[in-house]
mmCIF file of C-alpha atoms in Angstrom:
data_model
loop_
_atom_site.group_PDB
_atom_site.id
_atom_site.type_symbol
_atom_site.label_atom_id
_atom_site.label_comp_id
_atom_site.label_asym_id
_atom_site.label_seq_id
_atom_site.Cartn_x
_atom_site.Cartn_y
_atom_site.Cartn_z
ATOM 1 C CA ASP A 1 58.158 53.602 -48.210
ATOM 2 C CA THR A 2 57.950 51.691 -44.798
ATOM 3 C CA GLU A 3 55.031 53.332 -43.566
ATOM 4 C CA VAL A 4 51.543 52.122 -41.522
ATOM 5 C CA THR A 5 49.664 54.063 -41.236
ATOM 6 C CA GLN A 6 46.344 54.515 -38.094
ATOM 7 C CA THR A 7 43.146 55.842 -37.563
ATOM 8 C CA PRO A 8 42.072 56.973 -35.149
ATOM 9 C CA LYS A 9 45.475 58.193 -33.371
ATOM 10 C CA HIS A 10 43.039 59.013 -29.688
ATOM 11 C CA LEU A 11 39.942 57.565 -29.127
ATOM 12 C CA VAL A 12 37.411 57.374 -26.243
ATOM 13 C CA MET A 13 34.757 55.302 -26.071
ATOM 14 C CA GLY A 14 32.294 54.189 -22.993
ATOM 15 C CA MET A 15 32.489 50.136 -21.877
ATOM 16 C CA THR A 16 28.861 50.088 -23.943
ATOM 17 C CA ASN A 17 30.317 51.700 -27.300
ATOM 18 C CA LYS A 18 30.671 49.651 -30.496
ATOM 19 C CA LYS A 19 34.096 51.596 -32.047
ATOM 20 C CA SER A 20 37.052 50.198 -35.058
ATOM 21 C CA LEU A 21 40.528 51.119 -35.549
ATOM 22 C CA LYS A 22 41.781 50.541 -38.915
ATOM 23 C CA CYS A 23 45.475 50.160 -40.002
ATOM 24 C CA GLU A 24 47.022 50.458 -43.700
ATOM 25 C CA GLN A 25 49.980 49.378 -45.125
ATOM 26 C CA HIS A 26 50.877 49.573 -49.147
ATOM 27 C CA MET A 27 54.479 47.505 -48.492
ATOM 28 C CA GLY A 28 53.365 44.681 -50.561
ATOM 29 C CA HIS A 29 53.429 42.984 -46.722
ATOM 30 C CA ARG A 30 51.598 39.743 -46.344
ATOM 31 C CA ALA A 31 51.347 39.730 -42.266
ATOM 32 C CA MET A 32 50.094 41.714 -40.127
ATOM 33 C CA TYR A 33 49.385 42.123 -36.747
ATOM 34 C CA TRP A 34 47.059 43.478 -33.755
ATOM 35 C CA TYR A 35 49.507 44.719 -30.163
ATOM 36 C CA LYS A 36 48.329 46.174 -26.946
ATOM 37 C CA GLN A 37 51.225 48.325 -25.144
ATOM 38 C CA LYS A 38 49.929 49.150 -21.793
ATOM 39 C CA ALA A 39 52.347 52.231 -20.406
ATOM 40 C CA LYS A 40 56.272 51.447 -19.409
ATOM 41 C CA LYS A 41 55.713 48.154 -20.897
ATOM 42 C CA PRO A 42 56.695 45.756 -24.579
ATOM 43 C CA PRO A 43 54.392 45.397 -27.238
ATOM 44 C CA GLU A 44 52.186 42.199 -26.290
ATOM 45 C CA LEU A 45 51.249 40.015 -29.333
ATOM 46 C CA MET A 46 47.204 39.696 -30.105
ATOM 47 C CA PHE A 47 46.884 38.855 -33.310
ATOM 48 C CA VAL A 48 48.730 37.733 -36.569
ATOM 49 C CA TYR A 49 46.864 37.691 -40.180
ATOM 50 C CA SER A 50 48.616 36.020 -42.877
ATOM 51 C CA TYR A 51 47.631 36.119 -46.255
ATOM 52 C CA GLU A 52 44.604 37.588 -45.187
ATOM 53 C CA LYS A 53 43.920 34.571 -42.766
ATOM 54 C CA LEU A 54 43.970 34.669 -38.964
ATOM 55 C CA SER A 55 46.577 32.372 -38.022
ATOM 56 C CA ILE A 56 47.102 33.913 -34.110
ATOM 57 C CA ASN A 57 44.738 34.331 -31.919
ATOM 58 C CA GLU A 58 46.750 35.481 -27.881
ATOM 59 C CA SER A 59 43.659 34.270 -26.552
ATOM 60 C CA VAL A 60 42.790 37.463 -26.760
ATOM 61 C CA PRO A 61 38.977 38.509 -25.439
ATOM 62 C CA SER A 62 36.067 38.356 -27.918
ATOM 63 C CA ARG A 63 34.990 41.712 -27.045
ATOM 64 C CA PHE A 64 38.438 42.448 -29.676
ATOM 65 C CA SER A 65 37.289 41.153 -33.108
ATOM 66 C CA PRO A 66 39.629 41.683 -35.894
ATOM 67 C CA GLU A 67 39.170 41.646 -39.728
ATOM 68 C CA CYS A 68 41.678 41.959 -42.877
ATOM 69 C CA PRO A 69 39.524 43.023 -45.754
ATOM 70 C CA ASN A 70 42.659 42.878 -47.280
ATOM 71 C CA SER A 71 45.967 42.291 -47.892
ATOM 72 C CA SER A 72 46.086 46.311 -47.123
ATOM 73 C CA LEU A 73 43.613 46.894 -44.312
ATOM 74 C CA LEU A 74 43.146 45.283 -41.160
ATOM 75 C CA ASN A 75 40.437 46.543 -38.216
ATOM 76 C CA LEU A 76 40.264 45.459 -35.236
ATOM 77 C CA HIS A 77 36.404 45.389 -34.116
ATOM 78 C CA LEU A 78 36.037 47.184 -30.124
ATOM 79 C CA HIS A 79 33.247 45.894 -28.627
ATOM 80 C CA ALA A 80 32.100 46.004 -24.168
ATOM 81 C CA LEU A 81 35.112 46.963 -23.128
ATOM 82 C CA GLN A 82 36.600 47.358 -19.383
ATOM 83 C CA PRO A 83 38.462 50.186 -18.751
ATOM 84 C CA GLU A 84 41.537 47.996 -18.101
ATOM 85 C CA ASP A 85 41.696 47.723 -21.749
ATOM 86 C CA SER A 86 43.217 51.547 -22.311
ATOM 87 C CA ALA A 87 46.116 51.234 -23.796
ATOM 88 C CA LEU A 88 48.087 52.121 -27.062
ATOM 89 C CA TYR A 89 47.274 49.837 -30.064
ATOM 90 C CA LEU A 90 49.929 49.414 -32.469
ATOM 91 C CA CYS A 91 49.614 48.056 -36.365
ATOM 92 C CA ALA A 92 52.266 46.465 -37.690
ATOM 93 C CA SER A 93 53.262 44.941 -40.742
ATOM 94 C CA SER A 94 56.120 42.325 -42.043
ATOM 95 C CA GLN A 95 56.569 41.168 -45.847
ATOM 96 C CA ALA A 96 55.357 37.242 -44.665
ATOM 97 C CA MET A 97 55.086 35.880 -41.048
ATOM 98 C CA THR A 98 57.925 34.100 -40.899
ATOM 99 C CA ALA A 99 59.633 37.386 -41.702
ATOM 100 C CA GLU A 100 61.834 38.775 -39.139
ATOM 101 C CA THR A 101 61.049 42.313 -39.257
ATOM 102 C CA GLN A 102 57.686 44.022 -38.501
ATOM 103 C CA TYR A 103 57.281 47.579 -39.354
ATOM 104 C CA PHE A 104 55.022 49.632 -36.770
ATOM 105 C CA GLY A 105 52.007 52.262 -37.166
ATOM 106 C CA PRO A 106 51.892 55.077 -34.848
ATOM 107 C CA GLY A 107 49.111 53.501 -32.394
ATOM 108 C CA THR A 108 46.058 54.294 -31.639
ATOM 109 C CA ARG A 109 45.475 55.928 -27.846
ATOM 110 C CA LEU A 110 42.350 54.319 -26.528
ATOM 111 C CA LEU A 111 40.822 55.344 -23.350
ATOM 112 C CA VAL A 112 37.851 53.486 -22.199
ATOM 113 C CA LEU A 113 35.776 55.326 -19.579
ATOM 114 C CA GLN B 1 64.750 33.109 -16.384
ATOM 115 C CA LYS B 2 62.592 35.176 -19.110
ATOM 116 C CA GLU B 3 64.193 34.901 -22.571
ATOM 117 C CA VAL B 4 64.979 37.875 -23.117
ATOM 118 C CA GLU B 5 65.969 40.800 -20.476
ATOM 119 C CA GLN B 6 66.711 44.718 -20.182
ATOM 120 C CA ASP B 7 67.309 46.959 -17.875
ATOM 121 C CA PRO B 8 64.148 49.248 -17.986
ATOM 122 C CA GLY B 9 66.126 52.363 -16.542
ATOM 123 C CA PRO B 10 66.056 55.137 -16.704
ATOM 124 C CA LEU B 11 69.169 55.960 -17.756
ATOM 125 C CA SER B 12 70.254 59.251 -17.679
ATOM 126 C CA VAL B 13 73.478 60.358 -19.121
ATOM 127 C CA PRO B 14 75.100 63.941 -20.083
ATOM 128 C CA GLU B 15 74.320 65.471 -24.039
ATOM 129 C CA GLY B 16 77.561 64.755 -26.392
ATOM 130 C CA ALA B 17 78.298 60.868 -23.926
ATOM 131 C CA ILE B 18 79.214 57.397 -25.728
ATOM 132 C CA VAL B 19 75.550 55.105 -24.174
ATOM 133 C CA SER B 20 75.472 51.267 -24.289
ATOM 134 C CA LEU B 21 71.862 49.476 -24.315
ATOM 135 C CA ASN B 22 72.190 46.306 -23.348
ATOM 136 C CA CYS B 23 70.220 42.714 -23.394
ATOM 137 C CA THR B 24 70.808 39.345 -22.317
ATOM 138 C CA TYR B 25 68.662 35.868 -23.859
ATOM 139 C CA SER B 26 68.663 32.876 -23.019
ATOM 140 C CA ASN B 27 67.437 31.253 -26.009
ATOM 141 C CA SER B 28 70.276 30.230 -28.177
ATOM 142 C CA ALA B 29 67.976 29.593 -31.264
ATOM 143 C CA PHE B 30 67.900 33.116 -31.589
ATOM 144 C CA GLN B 31 69.583 34.552 -35.137
ATOM 145 C CA TYR B 32 68.316 37.887 -35.688
ATOM 146 C CA PHE B 33 68.487 40.746 -33.105
ATOM 147 C CA MET B 34 66.345 44.399 -33.990
ATOM 148 C CA TRP B 35 66.672 47.113 -32.006
ATOM 149 C CA TYR B 36 63.560 49.086 -32.479
ATOM 150 C CA ARG B 37 63.219 53.236 -30.452
ATOM 151 C CA GLN B 38 60.558 54.075 -29.282
ATOM 152 C CA TYR B 39 59.272 57.909 -28.126
ATOM 153 C CA SER B 40 56.782 58.904 -26.052
ATOM 154 C CA ARG B 41 53.437 58.124 -27.040
ATOM 155 C CA LYS B 42 54.642 56.446 -30.671
ATOM 156 C CA GLY B 43 54.681 53.608 -31.969
ATOM 157 C CA PRO B 44 58.770 51.871 -32.198
ATOM 158 C CA GLU B 45 60.420 52.406 -34.913
ATOM 159 C CA LEU B 46 62.837 49.799 -35.973
ATOM 160 C CA LEU B 47 66.273 51.663 -35.556
ATOM 161 C CA MET B 48 68.608 48.388 -36.205
ATOM 162 C CA TYR B 49 68.907 44.406 -37.189
ATOM 163 C CA THR B 50 71.981 42.298 -37.853
ATOM 164 C CA TYR B 51 72.184 38.189 -38.151
ATOM 165 C CA SER B 52 76.018 37.893 -36.875
ATOM 166 C CA SER B 53 78.116 38.140 -34.750
ATOM 167 C CA GLY B 54 80.729 41.306 -34.515
ATOM 168 C CA ASN B 55 79.128 44.938 -35.144
ATOM 169 C CA LYS B 56 77.499 46.696 -37.522
ATOM 170 C CA GLU B 57 77.364 50.525 -37.900
ATOM 171 C CA ASP B 58 75.176 53.017 -38.656
ATOM 172 C CA GLY B 59 75.276 56.408 -38.406
ATOM 173 C CA ARG B 60 76.324 57.521 -35.105
ATOM 174 C CA PHE B 61 74.446 53.815 -33.946
ATOM 175 C CA THR B 62 76.513 50.731 -33.627
ATOM 176 C CA ALA B 63 74.752 47.206 -32.595
ATOM 177 C CA GLN B 64 76.829 44.860 -31.480
ATOM 178 C CA VAL B 65 75.891 40.601 -30.849
ATOM 179 C CA ASP B 66 78.070 38.138 -28.829
ATOM 180 C CA LYS B 67 76.423 35.234 -29.455
ATOM 181 C CA SER B 68 79.239 33.460 -27.127
ATOM 182 C CA SER B 69 77.804 35.222 -24.603
ATOM 183 C CA LYS B 70 74.039 35.768 -25.405
ATOM 184 C CA TYR B 71 74.691 39.605 -24.965
ATOM 185 C CA ILE B 72 73.781 42.271 -28.021
ATOM 186 C CA SER B 73 74.262 45.665 -27.189
ATOM 187 C CA LEU B 74 73.251 49.373 -28.562
ATOM 188 C CA PHE B 75 76.117 52.046 -28.839
ATOM 189 C CA ILE B 76 74.464 55.815 -29.219
ATOM 190 C CA ARG B 77 78.283 58.377 -29.731
ATOM 191 C CA ASP B 78 77.392 62.030 -29.870
ATOM 192 C CA SER B 79 73.766 61.651 -28.169
ATOM 193 C CA GLN B 80 72.042 64.468 -28.832
ATOM 194 C CA PRO B 81 68.604 65.351 -27.032
ATOM 195 C CA SER B 82 67.032 63.584 -29.493
ATOM 196 C CA ASP B 83 67.448 60.508 -28.784
ATOM 197 C CA SER B 84 65.566 60.825 -26.086
ATOM 198 C CA ALA B 85 63.262 57.308 -26.257
ATOM 199 C CA THR B 86 63.062 54.109 -25.066
ATOM 200 C CA TYR B 87 64.734 51.242 -26.855
ATOM 201 C CA LEU B 88 63.782 47.837 -27.538
ATOM 202 C CA CYS B 89 66.013 44.681 -28.333
ATOM 203 C CA ALA B 90 63.808 42.122 -30.144
ATOM 204 C CA MET B 91 63.752 39.308 -31.124
ATOM 205 C CA PRO B 92 61.733 36.417 -33.789
ATOM 206 C CA ARG B 93 60.605 33.448 -31.781
ATOM 207 C CA ASP B 94 58.066 30.886 -33.824
ATOM 208 C CA ASP B 95 56.662 33.644 -36.171
ATOM 209 C CA LYS B 96 56.621 36.540 -32.669
ATOM 210 C CA ILE B 97 58.973 38.586 -31.982
ATOM 211 C CA ILE B 98 60.513 38.763 -28.148
ATOM 212 C CA PHE B 99 60.326 42.007 -26.635
ATOM 213 C CA GLY B 100 63.051 43.556 -24.480
ATOM 214 C CA LYS B 101 61.123 45.385 -21.565
ATOM 215 C CA GLY B 102 62.723 48.419 -23.014
ATOM 216 C CA THR B 103 65.344 50.807 -21.473
ATOM 217 C CA ARG B 104 63.311 54.470 -21.093
ATOM 218 C CA LEU B 105 67.075 56.782 -21.801
ATOM 219 C CA HIS B 106 67.412 60.732 -21.603
ATOM 220 C CA ILE B 107 69.295 62.605 -22.752
ATOM 221 C CA LEU B 108 70.658 65.231 -20.899
ATOM 222 C CA PRO B 109 71.318 68.867 -22.372
#
């Protein structure tokens, strides 16, 4: 099973709202990732967690706050977002941070009004 | 020069044709090469990966790597309308994945 699940599938939020995106994998992978993808662009890395610790933060604004409660779960907390943050947010996982192959979830399509 | 170059297309071919998708890369340290397929409004799906130069075949798909030219290709035989998607080449570097821009492919029935 190479499945990464993400909820919700779609999210519409105002600029003053607080919401969270959730990601789950049961493949025993120890590295999990958040990506942002705009239309017709490749995914852009935001955060990497390795063994539940934040290992990479690609200078993402503080209105995005990641959390890794355990080895299977990854959250992305959103607060005071801007319309330009509207995008597809993808979660991925891999066996380890140094592993080459990442498996992606279906994404959450976020619209900020 | 970008590390990974990929023509964004779109590429339109008739059903049943052989499709050739390509990427070039500049970093000779890349040793592992992946192709992801992404349908509209979905997450990328790993299609194929290969370490070595030469060809790797999986059903209708063949991945080819030429390290001397820093050139990788994905061939799709007997293309189907269901193959219409964006195809991204990808290479790991420093615990990250470097993606090409993706080529949008349309298979015309």
